[in-house]
């Protein structure tokens, strides 16, 4: 293998695929990137066996071939190189020489055959989605996944593809985010995808690009002409989230998002580090906040709201509310409630988008 | 002596079960009396408490500690009909040793109170056998005896480097401190809540997994009830097993969050028991369940979206509601009003009754 590539192109590809390289691994080859020549240049791939990312970049190929190279060292070298063409030449199966201007490096690698093969996915029946649409779905839901290992199914984002909609749902069992977008040409399919893979999809594909998505046996693959992301799917039944979405919440508040955010941030300062408990008291024109934390102190605040329904006190984990508000796309939000121990919903008010977005959050039981 | 061995030696002996519930009630009654004398009362077991009387001297008009102790003793007797023995000293270690001398055993001449006055600690310690120190178990005592050490003065007379060689650095250092009567541990009210455990020594060794499973259900029911009664939740569940040959083994598991419900504690304990049984099978003479990692039950709990937590060792809101409902029934109709089916249908309680026949 012998080729010449611009330093910028190489750097771009290394940054993209390095995200899939595990920081610690018992299998040495996973700490390496696979470099292979193609008709168009060179393809660089990295994997942690759960997620595999590859990117193809233009290069002048003199001799074809492939080799694996330590990911960290290669990235660190390329980052410091001057903006000149980079010459990569494999010396046998396990050594590569990198030259750029007056700089010259020899790195020990591993034979390309040791690099795990990417999952086999057939793109013949792939469906096509605008990357921007996926990005919107991912960024508004993935934050809500569980990070606890006790229930692996909740560590993923549920992606429901329907004939006319794309829907993503994520929850940690206490709060939930759900977004759907209109879509054409889908066939019914459900996947549970690790958020780390979705984050790569969100970052690596430009918003205006159209992606091909196809399913392998236990994998899902996203592909554009130059970039591919493969991810392992999380197996198992997703909890029946639709059943817990309240349909009869009859107390309705319309709140200014910025005001709510800043009041909650103030309250969070004195809220308990463990429960982050904030009490909200809804009244016809005023939303009152109060926090009492033993050994720390207390705080009160209030903001104007439009509220329909009987007055009600309800407790929440302030962090859950703050997170949800951060993703609400409109200036006003709609908050619906039923009972101090039932789920509350938060939705954008007068959203000019064709999609639908809702979050729900379970309260903290109040004792006083 | 294990009950089984006692029965082998005295086949005609009558064994009666311990009325645990009544003991618990009495224990709480005694505790209530003790707190009248000082706010700092630490329960060490069902029938043992430490009281810190520091700062109460003026309250009792600077009377000698001995007199206050007798006053406490009479108050307990008056309120509960039970007699207690009281040991008094400047440290917990000495008070614990003193109470042994306070017990009015026949011929001892003791009157239920023994106080080691400040300044007399060394003289008192000089009369103590090493085996009486808490923390010196049978095996350690044997090692000490092998090194020619049986009483506190033996240790204090031995050069420390010799002790270190014979017992190891840590044990030697610990023993010397004990023998000098040094004990910096404080009396703390809340320390009693470090763990909640119940164990059962069986009248007859149990061999079948089914029998053990049933005993486990009963033990879990007790610890869980106790846990909730104290307004606590537990993070760690432990199971202890003593095999017929007295080998004691244990296993524990820490859960992702605190739990209160029987179902979850039982599911966890079952996994642990299975693990212990897989490692070594054979007749079992004792089974115990302990809950540790105790924290105040979070009354302001975060509610969950899904009632089914998806895994047996995770607790759902439904589990908690059920546990509280059972407690409410037991509070009204007694602790035996609601028991698991397997416990209700078992042939006889854990301790067999033997009647002279």
Short mmCIF file of N, CA and C in Angstrom, two decimals, chain B residues 8 24 85 102 112 114 184 226 229 255 281 288 328:
data_model
loop_
_atom_site.label_atom_id
_atom_site.label_comp_id
_atom_site.label_asym_id
_atom_site.label_seq_id
_atom_site.Cartn_x
_atom_site.Cartn_y
_atom_site.Cartn_z
N UNK B 8 -29.16 -33.93 71.95
CA UNK B 8 -28.52 -35.24 71.91
C UNK B 8 -28.09 -35.63 73.32
N UNK B 24 -39.30 -8.29 71.15
CA UNK B 24 -39.15 -7.01 70.47
C UNK B 24 -39.91 -5.91 71.18
N UNK B 85 -28.97 -5.48 84.17
CA UNK B 85 -27.70 -5.23 84.85
C UNK B 85 -27.02 -4.07 84.17
N UNK B 102 -21.57 -7.19 86.97
CA UNK B 102 -22.72 -6.61 87.66
C UNK B 102 -23.85 -7.62 87.85
N UNK B 112 -26.33 -6.02 90.53
CA UNK B 112 -26.91 -5.53 89.28
C UNK B 112 -26.23 -4.30 88.74
N UNK B 114 -22.32 -2.40 88.41
CA UNK B 114 -20.88 -2.37 88.70
C UNK B 114 -20.29 -1.17 87.96
N UNK B 184 -11.88 4.28 71.81
CA UNK B 184 -12.31 5.64 71.46
C UNK B 184 -13.68 5.68 70.81
N UNK B 226 -39.13 -5.41 59.62
CA UNK B 226 -38.31 -4.63 60.55
C UNK B 226 -37.75 -3.38 59.85
N UNK B 229 -40.42 -0.93 59.31
CA UNK B 229 -40.85 -0.41 60.61
C UNK B 229 -39.92 0.68 61.10
N UNK B 255 -27.62 -3.59 45.49
CA UNK B 255 -28.57 -3.26 44.43
C UNK B 255 -28.37 -1.81 43.98
N UNK B 281 -22.95 -28.15 48.84
CA UNK B 281 -24.25 -28.67 49.25
C UNK B 281 -24.07 -29.48 50.51
N UNK B 288 -29.33 -17.22 57.59
CA UNK B 288 -29.56 -15.85 58.03
C UNK B 288 -29.67 -14.91 56.85
N UNK B 328 -49.71 -2.31 56.88
CA UNK B 328 -50.90 -1.70 57.48
C UNK B 328 -51.80 -2.79 58.08
#
